PDB file of C-alpha atoms and ligand atoms in Angstrom:
ATOM      1  CA  VAL A   1      -0.207  -0.139   0.207  1.00  0.00           C
ATOM      2  CA  GLU A   2       1.338   3.367  -0.858  1.00  0.00           C
ATOM      3  CA  LEU A   3       2.422   5.697   1.907  1.00  0.00           C
ATOM      4  CA  VAL A   4       2.303   9.578   1.378  1.00  0.00           C
ATOM      5  CA  THR A   5       4.827  11.156   3.174  1.00  0.00           C
ATOM      6  CA  SER A   6       5.352  14.161   1.846  1.00  0.00           C
ATOM      7  CA  SER A   7       3.239  17.617   2.711  1.00  0.00           C
ATOM      8  CA  ALA A   8       3.922  18.888  -0.828  1.00  0.00           C
ATOM      9  CA  ASN A   9       1.690  16.237  -2.287  1.00  0.00           C
ATOM     10  CA  PRO A  10      -1.836  17.392  -3.967  1.00  0.00           C
ATOM     11  CA  ARG A  11      -4.114  15.929  -2.170  1.00  0.00           C
ATOM     12  CA  LEU A  12      -1.928  16.946   1.527  1.00  0.00           C
ATOM     13  CA  ARG A  13      -2.235  20.266  -0.328  1.00  0.00           C
ATOM     14  CA  ARG A  14      -5.404  20.528  -0.994  1.00  0.00           C
ATOM     15  CA  ALA A  15      -7.027  19.358   1.665  1.00  0.00           C
ATOM     16  CA  ARG A  16      -4.932  22.324   3.441  1.00  0.00           C
ATOM     17  CA  ARG A  17      -6.384  24.733   1.425  1.00  0.00           C
ATOM     18  CA  LEU A  18      -9.465  24.212   2.425  1.00  0.00           C
ATOM     19  CA  ARG A  19      -9.283  25.416   6.542  1.00  0.00           C
ATOM     20  CA  GLY A  20      -9.805  28.353   4.060  1.00  0.00           C
ATOM     21  CA  ARG A  21     -13.022  29.781   3.180  1.00  0.00           C
ATOM     22  CA  ARG A  22     -12.503  30.551  -0.316  1.00  0.00           C
ATOM     23  CA  ALA A  23     -11.286  27.372  -1.100  1.00  0.00           C
ATOM     24  CA  ARG A  24     -13.909  25.798   0.010  1.00  0.00           C
ATOM     25  CA  GLU A  25     -16.305  27.909  -1.570  1.00  0.00           C
ATOM     26  CA  SER A  26     -14.742  27.833  -5.086  1.00  0.00           C
ATOM     27  CA  LEU A  27     -13.086  24.337  -5.370  1.00  0.00           C
ATOM     28  CA  GLY A  28     -17.416  23.245  -3.291  1.00  0.00           C
ATOM     29  CA  LEU A  29     -14.767  20.833  -0.912  1.00  0.00           C
ATOM     30  CA  PHE A  30     -15.657  20.722   3.045  1.00  0.00           C
ATOM     31  CA  LEU A  31     -12.729  18.605   5.541  1.00  0.00           C
ATOM     32  CA  ALA A  32     -14.477  16.636   7.875  1.00  0.00           C
ATOM     33  CA  GLU A  33     -11.866  14.730  10.973  1.00  0.00           C
ATOM     34  CA  GLY A  34     -11.787  12.526  12.938  1.00  0.00           C
ATOM     35  CA  GLU A  35     -14.101   8.497  12.964  1.00  0.00           C
ATOM     36  CA  ASP A  36     -16.984   9.981  14.364  1.00  0.00           C
ATOM     37  CA  LEU A  37     -17.903  12.133  11.472  1.00  0.00           C
ATOM     38  CA  VAL A  38     -16.933  10.033   8.752  1.00  0.00           C
ATOM     39  CA  ALA A  39     -19.412   8.193  10.430  1.00  0.00           C
ATOM     40  CA  ALA A  40     -22.098   9.960  10.918  1.00  0.00           C
ATOM     41  CA  ALA A  41     -21.316  10.961   7.104  1.00  0.00           C
ATOM     42  CA  LEU A  42     -21.426   7.426   6.151  1.00  0.00           C
ATOM     43  CA  ALA A  43     -24.770   6.291   8.071  1.00  0.00           C
ATOM     44  CA  ALA A  44     -26.742   9.460   5.731  1.00  0.00           C
ATOM     45  CA  GLY A  45     -25.684   7.836   3.194  1.00  0.00           C
ATOM     46  CA  ILE A  46     -22.372  10.302   1.801  1.00  0.00           C
ATOM     47  CA  ARG A  47     -19.049   9.731   1.190  1.00  0.00           C
ATOM     48  CA  PRO A  48     -16.041  10.816   0.990  1.00  0.00           C
ATOM     49  CA  LEU A  49     -14.586  12.387  -2.532  1.00  0.00           C
ATOM     50  CA  GLU A  50     -11.244  11.939  -0.645  1.00  0.00           C
ATOM     51  CA  LEU A  51     -10.494   9.699   2.124  1.00  0.00           C
ATOM     52  CA  LEU A  52      -7.455  10.364   4.214  1.00  0.00           C
ATOM     53  CA  ALA A  53      -5.971   8.386   7.018  1.00  0.00           C
ATOM     54  CA  THR A  54      -2.395   7.091   9.148  1.00  0.00           C
ATOM     55  CA  PRO A  55      -1.334   4.447   8.751  1.00  0.00           C
ATOM     56  CA  ASP A  56      -3.032   2.991  12.281  1.00  0.00           C
ATOM     57  CA  ALA A  57      -6.680   4.821  11.856  1.00  0.00           C
ATOM     58  CA  GLU A  58      -9.425   2.463  11.829  1.00  0.00           C
ATOM     59  CA  LEU A  59     -11.643   2.021   8.766  1.00  0.00           C
ATOM     60  CA  PRO A  60     -15.484   1.704   8.026  1.00  0.00           C
ATOM     61  CA  ALA A  61     -15.571  -1.578   6.008  1.00  0.00           C
ATOM     62  CA  GLU A  62     -17.446   0.418   3.232  1.00  0.00           C
ATOM     63  CA  LEU A  63     -14.259   2.924   2.921  1.00  0.00           C
ATOM     64  CA  VAL A  64     -11.552   0.778   3.443  1.00  0.00           C
ATOM     65  CA  ASP A  65     -10.607   0.790  -0.549  1.00  0.00           C
ATOM     66  CA  ASP A  66     -10.604   4.540  -0.939  1.00  0.00           C
ATOM     67  CA  ALA A  67      -8.412   5.217   1.679  1.00  0.00           C
ATOM     68  CA  VAL A  68      -5.353   7.169   0.984  1.00  0.00           C
ATOM     69  CA  ARG A  69      -2.845   6.540   3.874  1.00  0.00           C
ATOM     70  CA  VAL A  70      -0.454   9.525   4.976  1.00  0.00           C
ATOM     71  CA  GLN A  71       1.716   9.374   7.508  1.00  0.00           C
ATOM     72  CA  ALA A  72       0.832  11.030  10.738  1.00  0.00           C
ATOM     73  CA  GLY A  73       3.136  13.952  10.931  1.00  0.00           C
ATOM     74  CA  VAL A  74       1.745  14.771   7.786  1.00  0.00           C
ATOM     75  CA  LEU A  75      -1.506  14.598   7.932  1.00  0.00           C
ATOM     76  CA  ALA A  76      -1.391  16.387  11.162  1.00  0.00           C
ATOM     77  CA  GLY A  77      -0.588  19.283   8.506  1.00  0.00           C
ATOM     78  CA  THR A  78      -4.254  19.712   7.466  1.00  0.00           C
ATOM     79  CA  SER A  79      -5.642  19.605  10.808  1.00  0.00           C
ATOM     80  CA  THR A  80      -7.268  22.415  12.700  1.00  0.00           C
ATOM     81  CA  LEU A  81      -7.087  20.450  15.988  1.00  0.00           C
ATOM     82  CA  GLU A  82      -5.039  19.984  18.986  1.00  0.00           C
ATOM     83  CA  HIS A  83      -4.523  16.430  18.365  1.00  0.00           C
ATOM     84  CA  PRO A  84      -4.947  15.638  14.931  1.00  0.00           C
ATOM     85  CA  ALA A  85      -7.535  13.381  13.869  1.00  0.00           C
ATOM     86  CA  ARG A  86      -6.263   9.493  12.313  1.00  0.00           C
ATOM     87  CA  LEU A  87      -9.219  10.217   9.294  1.00  0.00           C
ATOM     88  CA  VAL A  88     -10.081  13.132   7.060  1.00  0.00           C
ATOM     89  CA  GLY A  89     -12.582  13.314   4.585  1.00  0.00           C
ATOM     90  CA  VAL A  90     -12.665  15.680   1.273  1.00  0.00           C
ATOM     91  CA  TYR A  91     -16.391  16.404   0.814  1.00  0.00           C
ATOM     92  CA  ARG A  92     -18.734  17.944  -1.727  1.00  0.00           C
ATOM     93  CA  ARG A  93     -20.795  20.324  -0.787  1.00  0.00           C
ATOM     94  CA  ALA A  94     -23.419  19.209  -3.369  1.00  0.00           C
ATOM     95  CA  ASP A  95     -23.752  15.730  -1.218  1.00  0.00           C
ATOM     96  CA  LEU A  96     -25.402  17.949   1.604  1.00  0.00           C
ATOM     97  CA  PRO A  97     -29.255  17.598   1.955  1.00  0.00           C
ATOM     98  CA  ALA A  98     -30.399  19.384  -1.026  1.00  0.00           C
ATOM     99  CA  ALA A  99     -32.397  22.808   0.192  1.00  0.00           C
ATOM    100  CA  PRO A 100     -36.300  21.449   0.200  1.00  0.00           C
ATOM    101  CA  THR A 101     -38.596  23.576  -1.036  1.00  0.00           C
ATOM    102  CA  ALA A 102     -41.605  23.073   1.677  1.00  0.00           C
ATOM    103  CA  ALA A 103     -40.879  22.603   4.693  1.00  0.00           C
ATOM    104  CA  THR A 104     -43.296  22.914   8.329  1.00  0.00           C
ATOM    105  CA  LEU A 105     -40.012  24.069  10.991  1.00  0.00           C
ATOM    106  CA  ALA A 106     -37.409  26.470   9.619  1.00  0.00           C
ATOM    107  CA  VAL A 107     -34.135  27.892  11.945  1.00  0.00           C
ATOM    108  CA  GLU A 108     -33.094  31.383   9.905  1.00  0.00           C
ATOM    109  CA  VAL A 109     -30.129  32.993  11.792  1.00  0.00           C
ATOM    110  CA  HIS A 110     -28.694  36.095  10.628  1.00  0.00           C
ATOM    111  CA  ASP A 111     -24.982  37.475  11.212  1.00  0.00           C
ATOM    112  CA  LEU A 112     -23.930  34.329  13.288  1.00  0.00           C
ATOM    113  CA  ARG A 113     -20.140  35.014  13.320  1.00  0.00           C
ATOM    114  CA  ASP A 114     -19.350  32.014  15.859  1.00  0.00           C
ATOM    115  CA  PRO A 115     -18.503  28.559  13.960  1.00  0.00           C
ATOM    116  CA  GLY A 116     -19.209  26.891  16.764  1.00  0.00           C
ATOM    117  CA  ASN A 117     -23.101  28.058  17.301  1.00  0.00           C
ATOM    118  CA  MET A 118     -23.434  27.496  14.377  1.00  0.00           C
ATOM    119  CA  GLY A 119     -22.353  24.289  14.164  1.00  0.00           C
ATOM    120  CA  THR A 120     -24.364  24.359  17.142  1.00  0.00           C
ATOM    121  CA  VAL A 121     -27.099  25.264  15.528  1.00  0.00           C
ATOM    122  CA  VAL A 122     -27.536  22.758  12.909  1.00  0.00           C
ATOM    123  CA  ARG A 123     -26.505  19.861  16.209  1.00  0.00           C
ATOM    124  CA  ALA A 124     -30.112  21.372  16.939  1.00  0.00           C
ATOM    125  CA  ALA A 125     -32.335  21.754  14.309  1.00  0.00           C
ATOM    126  CA  ALA A 126     -31.636  17.689  13.873  1.00  0.00           C
ATOM    127  CA  ALA A 127     -32.546  17.093  16.895  1.00  0.00           C
ATOM    128  CA  LEU A 128     -35.374  18.714  17.099  1.00  0.00           C
ATOM    129  CA  GLY A 129     -36.781  18.316  13.614  1.00  0.00           C
ATOM    130  CA  ALA A 130     -36.035  21.425  11.580  1.00  0.00           C
ATOM    131  CA  ASP A 131     -36.461  20.746   8.033  1.00  0.00           C
ATOM    132  CA  VAL A 132     -33.865  23.595   7.167  1.00  0.00           C
ATOM    133  CA  VAL A 133     -30.658  26.004   8.392  1.00  0.00           C
ATOM    134  CA  VAL A 134     -31.555  29.057   6.539  1.00  0.00           C
ATOM    135  CA  LEU A 135     -28.409  31.089   6.716  1.00  0.00           C
ATOM    136  CA  GLY A 136     -28.651  34.933   6.301  1.00  0.00           C
ATOM    137  CA  ARG A 137     -26.346  37.827   6.100  1.00  0.00           C
ATOM    138  CA  GLY A 138     -22.616  37.657   7.297  1.00  0.00           C
ATOM    139  CA  CYS A 139     -23.039  33.661   8.929  1.00  0.00           C
ATOM    140  CA  ALA A 140     -19.957  31.902   9.521  1.00  0.00           C
ATOM    141  CA  ASP A 141     -19.358  28.793   6.808  1.00  0.00           C
ATOM    142  CA  PRO A 142     -21.173  25.849   8.142  1.00  0.00           C
ATOM    143  CA  THR A 143     -18.817  23.677   6.362  1.00  0.00           C
ATOM    144  CA  GLY A 144     -15.832  25.326   7.892  1.00  0.00           C
ATOM    145  CA  PRO A 145     -13.682  22.604  10.329  1.00  0.00           C
ATOM    146  CA  ARG A 146     -14.869  24.070  13.803  1.00  0.00           C
ATOM    147  CA  ALA A 147     -18.897  24.227  12.804  1.00  0.00           C
ATOM    148  CA  VAL A 148     -18.745  20.955  11.121  1.00  0.00           C
ATOM    149  CA  ARG A 149     -17.267  19.569  14.377  1.00  0.00           C
ATOM    150  CA  ALA A 150     -19.636  21.557  16.886  1.00  0.00           C
ATOM    151  CA  SER A 151     -22.622  20.430  14.422  1.00  0.00           C
ATOM    152  CA  MET A 152     -21.481  16.035  15.261  1.00  0.00           C
ATOM    153  CA  GLY A 153     -22.208  15.047  12.501  1.00  0.00           C
ATOM    154  CA  ALA A 154     -25.864  16.787  11.809  1.00  0.00           C
ATOM    155  CA  LEU A 155     -24.228  19.442   8.968  1.00  0.00           C
ATOM    156  CA  PHE A 156     -24.544  15.190   6.492  1.00  0.00           C
ATOM    157  CA  ARG A 157     -28.221  15.164   8.160  1.00  0.00           C
ATOM    158  CA  VAL A 158     -30.620  18.817   7.640  1.00  0.00           C
ATOM    159  CA  PRO A 159     -30.193  20.661   4.470  1.00  0.00           C
ATOM    160  CA  LEU A 160     -29.103  23.950   4.415  1.00  0.00           C
ATOM    161  CA  ALA A 161     -30.886  26.860   2.262  1.00  0.00           C
ATOM    162  CA  HIS A 162     -30.102  30.886   1.747  1.00  0.00           C
ATOM    163  CA  ALA A 163     -34.088  31.463   1.503  1.00  0.00           C
ATOM    164  CA  ALA A 164     -36.301  29.875   3.506  1.00  0.00           C
ATOM    165  CA  PRO A 165     -39.425  27.934   2.092  1.00  0.00           C
ATOM    166  CA  ALA A 166     -42.150  30.042   1.091  1.00  0.00           C
ATOM    167  CA  GLY A 167     -45.300  30.586   2.991  1.00  0.00           C
ATOM    168  CA  LEU A 168     -43.743  29.922   6.882  1.00  0.00           C
ATOM    169  CA  ARG A 169     -44.934  31.986   9.358  1.00  0.00           C
ATOM    170  CA  ARG A 170     -41.481  34.111  10.548  1.00  0.00           C
ATOM    171  CA  VAL A 171     -40.935  33.971  14.241  1.00  0.00           C
ATOM    172  CA  ALA A 172     -38.202  35.664  15.249  1.00  0.00           C
ATOM    173  CA  LEU A 173     -36.515  35.975  18.248  1.00  0.00           C
ATOM    174  CA  ASP A 174     -35.590  38.402  20.327  1.00  0.00           C
ATOM    175  CA  ALA A 175     -34.421  38.422  23.501  1.00  0.00           C
ATOM    176  CA  HIS A 176     -36.306  42.535  24.606  1.00  0.00           C
ATOM    177  CA  ALA A 177     -39.512  41.499  22.814  1.00  0.00           C
ATOM    178  CA  ALA A 178     -42.603  42.770  24.509  1.00  0.00           C
ATOM    179  CA  ALA A 179     -44.560  38.451  23.903  1.00  0.00           C
ATOM    180  CA  THR A 180     -43.620  35.779  24.942  1.00  0.00           C
ATOM    181  CA  LEU A 181     -42.510  32.881  22.996  1.00  0.00           C
ATOM    182  CA  ALA A 182     -44.835  30.343  24.683  1.00  0.00           C
ATOM    183  CA  ASP A 183     -47.561  33.368  23.619  1.00  0.00           C
ATOM    184  CA  VAL A 184     -47.052  32.525  19.787  1.00  0.00           C
ATOM    185  CA  ASP A 185     -48.949  29.529  18.548  1.00  0.00           C
ATOM    186  CA  LEU A 186     -46.149  27.959  16.799  1.00  0.00           C
ATOM    187  CA  THR A 187     -48.669  25.069  15.547  1.00  0.00           C
ATOM    188  CA  ALA A 188     -48.326  25.802  12.109  1.00  0.00           C
ATOM    189  CA  ALA A 189     -45.483  25.911  10.007  1.00  0.00           C
ATOM    190  CA  VAL A 190     -43.027  28.948  11.156  1.00  0.00           C
ATOM    191  CA  CYS A 191     -39.432  29.427  10.329  1.00  0.00           C
ATOM    192  CA  LEU A 192     -37.495  31.100  13.728  1.00  0.00           C
ATOM    193  CA  VAL A 193     -35.584  33.877  12.977  1.00  0.00           C
ATOM    194  CA  LEU A 194     -32.390  34.175  15.235  1.00  0.00           C
ATOM    195  CA  GLY A 195     -30.036  37.425  15.245  1.00  0.00           C
ATOM    196  CA  GLY A 196     -26.661  37.349  15.464  1.00  0.00           C
ATOM    197  CA  GLU A 197     -24.103  37.085  18.734  1.00  0.00           C
ATOM    198  CA  ARG A 198     -23.299  40.610  18.985  1.00  0.00           C
ATOM    199  CA  ALA A 199     -25.767  42.120  15.551  1.00  0.00           C
ATOM    200  CA  GLY A 200     -28.629  40.508  17.239  1.00  0.00           C
ATOM    201  CA  LEU A 201     -31.576  40.584  14.955  1.00  0.00           C
ATOM    202  CA  PRO A 202     -31.202  42.352  11.429  1.00  0.00           C
ATOM    203  CA  ALA A 203     -33.872  45.656  11.135  1.00  0.00           C
ATOM    204  CA  ASP A 204     -35.078  43.595   7.665  1.00  0.00           C
ATOM    205  CA  ALA A 205     -35.946  40.175   9.070  1.00  0.00           C
ATOM    206  CA  ALA A 206     -38.976  40.444   7.893  1.00  0.00           C
ATOM    207  CA  ALA A 207     -40.989  38.890  11.109  1.00  0.00           C
ATOM    208  CA  ASP A 208     -44.777  38.186  11.587  1.00  0.00           C
ATOM    209  CA  VAL A 209     -44.280  38.613  15.043  1.00  0.00           C
ATOM    210  CA  VAL A 210     -41.481  39.175  17.731  1.00  0.00           C
ATOM    211  CA  CYS A 211     -40.938  37.317  20.886  1.00  0.00           C
ATOM    212  CA  ARG A 212     -38.945  36.379  23.674  1.00  0.00           C
ATOM    213  CA  ILE A 213     -37.690  33.811  25.969  1.00  0.00           C
ATOM    214  CA  PRO A 214     -38.152  34.574  29.760  1.00  0.00           C
ATOM    215  CA  GLN A 215     -34.915  35.588  31.826  1.00  0.00           C
ATOM    216  CA  SER A 216     -33.680  37.014  34.535  1.00  0.00           C
ATOM    217  CA  ASP A 217     -31.957  40.951  33.289  1.00  0.00           C
ATOM    218  CA  ALA A 218     -28.946  39.664  35.094  1.00  0.00           C
ATOM    219  CA  VAL A 219     -27.467  39.026  31.630  1.00  0.00           C
ATOM    220  CA  ASP A 220     -28.046  40.811  28.433  1.00  0.00           C
ATOM    221  CA  SER A 221     -29.159  37.423  26.584  1.00  0.00           C
ATOM    222  CA  LEU A 222     -28.883  34.313  26.488  1.00  0.00           C
ATOM    223  CA  ASN A 223     -26.510  33.238  23.582  1.00  0.00           C
ATOM    224  CA  VAL A 224     -28.112  32.345  19.988  1.00  0.00           C
ATOM    225  CA  ALA A 225     -27.469  28.033  19.852  1.00  0.00           C
ATOM    226  CA  MET A 226     -28.966  27.934  22.719  1.00  0.00           C
ATOM    227  CA  ALA A 227     -32.408  30.698  22.155  1.00  0.00           C
ATOM    228  CA  ALA A 228     -32.380  28.780  18.694  1.00  0.00           C
ATOM    229  CA  THR A 229     -32.506  25.065  21.098  1.00  0.00           C
ATOM    230  CA  VAL A 230     -35.172  27.020  23.148  1.00  0.00           C
ATOM    231  CA  ALA A 231     -37.288  27.772  20.481  1.00  0.00           C
ATOM    232  CA  LEU A 232     -36.959  24.002  18.527  1.00  0.00           C
ATOM    233  CA  TYR A 233     -38.078  22.923  22.112  1.00  0.00           C
ATOM    234  CA  GLU A 234     -41.399  24.980  22.336  1.00  0.00           C
ATOM    235  CA  VAL A 235     -42.228  24.198  19.206  1.00  0.00           C
ATOM    236  CA  ALA A 236     -41.913  21.141  19.433  1.00  0.00           C
ATOM    237  CA  ARG A 237     -44.234  20.787  22.617  1.00  0.00           C
ATOM    238  CA  GLN A 238     -46.561  22.836  21.094  1.00  0.00           C
ATOM    239  CA  ARG A 239     -47.168  20.533  18.463  1.00  0.00           C
ATOM    240  CA  ARG A 240     -47.365  17.241  20.082  1.00  0.00           C
ATOM    241  CA  ALA A 241     -49.726  18.609  22.383  1.00  0.00           C
ATOM    242  CA  ALA A 242     -51.844  20.007  19.583  1.00  0.00           C
ATOM    243  CA  GLY A 243     -51.379  17.172  16.432  1.00  0.00           C
ATOM    244  CA  PRO A 244     -50.290  16.919  13.690  1.00  0.00           C
ATOM    245  CA  VAL A 245     -49.024  19.705  11.228  1.00  0.00           C
ATOM    246  CA  SER A 246     -49.074  20.027   7.924  1.00  0.00           C
ATOM    247  CA  ALA A 247     -46.231  22.141   5.592  1.00  0.00           C
ATOM    248  CA  SER A 248     -46.427  25.299   3.711  1.00  0.00           C
ATOM    249  CA  GLY A 249     -44.463  25.997   0.661  1.00  0.00           C
ATOM    250  CA  GLY A 250     -44.021  24.680  -2.700  1.00  0.00           C
TER     251      GLY A 250
HETATM  252  C1  LIG B 301     -26.839  37.038  21.900  1.00  0.00           C
HETATM  253  S1  LIG B 301     -27.941  37.617  21.116  1.00  0.00           S
HETATM  254  C2  LIG B 301     -27.724  39.117  20.703  1.00  0.00           C
HETATM  255  C3  LIG B 301     -27.466  39.597  21.340  1.00  0.00           C
HETATM  256  C4  LIG B 301     -27.278  41.417  20.710  1.00  0.00           C
HETATM  257  N1  LIG B 301     -26.522  42.138  21.915  1.00  0.00           N
HETATM  258  C5  LIG B 301     -29.004  42.458  21.003  1.00  0.00           C
HETATM  259  O1  LIG B 301     -28.845  43.434  20.716  1.00  0.00           O
HETATM  260  O2  LIG B 301     -29.686  41.683  20.111  1.00  0.00           O
HETATM  261  C6  LIG B 301     -28.287  36.672  19.470  1.00  0.00           C
HETATM  262  C7  LIG B 301     -29.312  36.223  19.628  1.00  0.00           C
HETATM  263  O3  LIG B 301     -29.958  35.039  20.387  1.00  0.00           O
HETATM  264  C8  LIG B 301     -31.633  35.453  20.485  1.00  0.00           C
HETATM  265  N2  LIG B 301     -32.021  35.484  21.187  1.00  0.00           N
HETATM  266  C9  LIG B 301     -30.913  35.146  22.706  1.00  0.00           C
HETATM  267  N3  LIG B 301     -31.786  35.294  23.963  1.00  0.00           N
HETATM  268  C10 LIG B 301     -33.025  35.066  23.628  1.00  0.00           C
HETATM  269  C11 LIG B 301     -33.754  35.218  24.847  1.00  0.00           C
HETATM  270  N4  LIG B 301     -33.999  35.861  25.966  1.00  0.00           N
HETATM  271  N5  LIG B 301     -35.283  35.532  24.108  1.00  0.00           N
HETATM  272  C12 LIG B 301     -35.524  35.338  22.589  1.00  0.00           C
HETATM  273  N6  LIG B 301     -34.598  35.896  21.132  1.00  0.00           N
HETATM  274  C13 LIG B 301     -33.246  35.260  22.109  1.00  0.00           C
HETATM  275  C14 LIG B 301     -31.867  36.690  19.708  1.00  0.00           C
HETATM  276  O4  LIG B 301     -32.133  36.506  18.098  1.00  0.00           O
HETATM  277  C15 LIG B 301     -30.378  36.996  19.339  1.00  0.00           C
HETATM  278  O5  LIG B 301     -30.608  37.711  18.465  1.00  0.00           O
END
């Protein structure tokens, strides 16, 4: 079996470039580091374009023939982790789930800058049944290494989109709103709209209703991913009580 020992190898060069957003966008590729993420992708039916593995890395049976073995120190050069992974998958953005045309529940974020928060929103969306995560202006790249890691592989399950499906009632979340989340009817198809860590909700968020998660005024606000999680939970809670929801959009 061939072993890559040079960091000048074109596969390694490309993997290193994919740590940067511009290269990810121009090549339509991104990295997932570690056995768990590669397994999560596979469980979602997504195979890597390329799989780089240290000589001692254990591979999922389905991918054994696809892996390129790379000296550990050379593979570590592609990593953004303190303890580099033994397995690095290069994935195509186009292989991620396609944006739906209809939905009963969407989460839309604006100016969400922190990649860890972005990944956590995607993870919460997958856990709590959102059909799509909509990326407004100024957001961190959900396929960046920290976001992919924070998503715990949910990125391979939840579709991303740049616009919400049509027909959803837009429920914006703002810590200083007068109405509270529990007072809003979330049983019909909704899009939860959240603002960024610093900027908050954009003025043009086009909300049908704005509401808050009641909290102590000892702090200005909740972390955005926490707020998204609470709101998603409230949607699920109301819907469990109310029965099935029909999708809007199309
Ligand atoms: C960290 S907060 C933004 C704080 C920002 N300084 C502001 O003035 O809005 C990020 C986002 O999380 C959501 N959020 C945080 N705490 C919330 C709460 N108690 N109720 C509703 N939404 C909240 C909002 O969507 C907010 O735009």
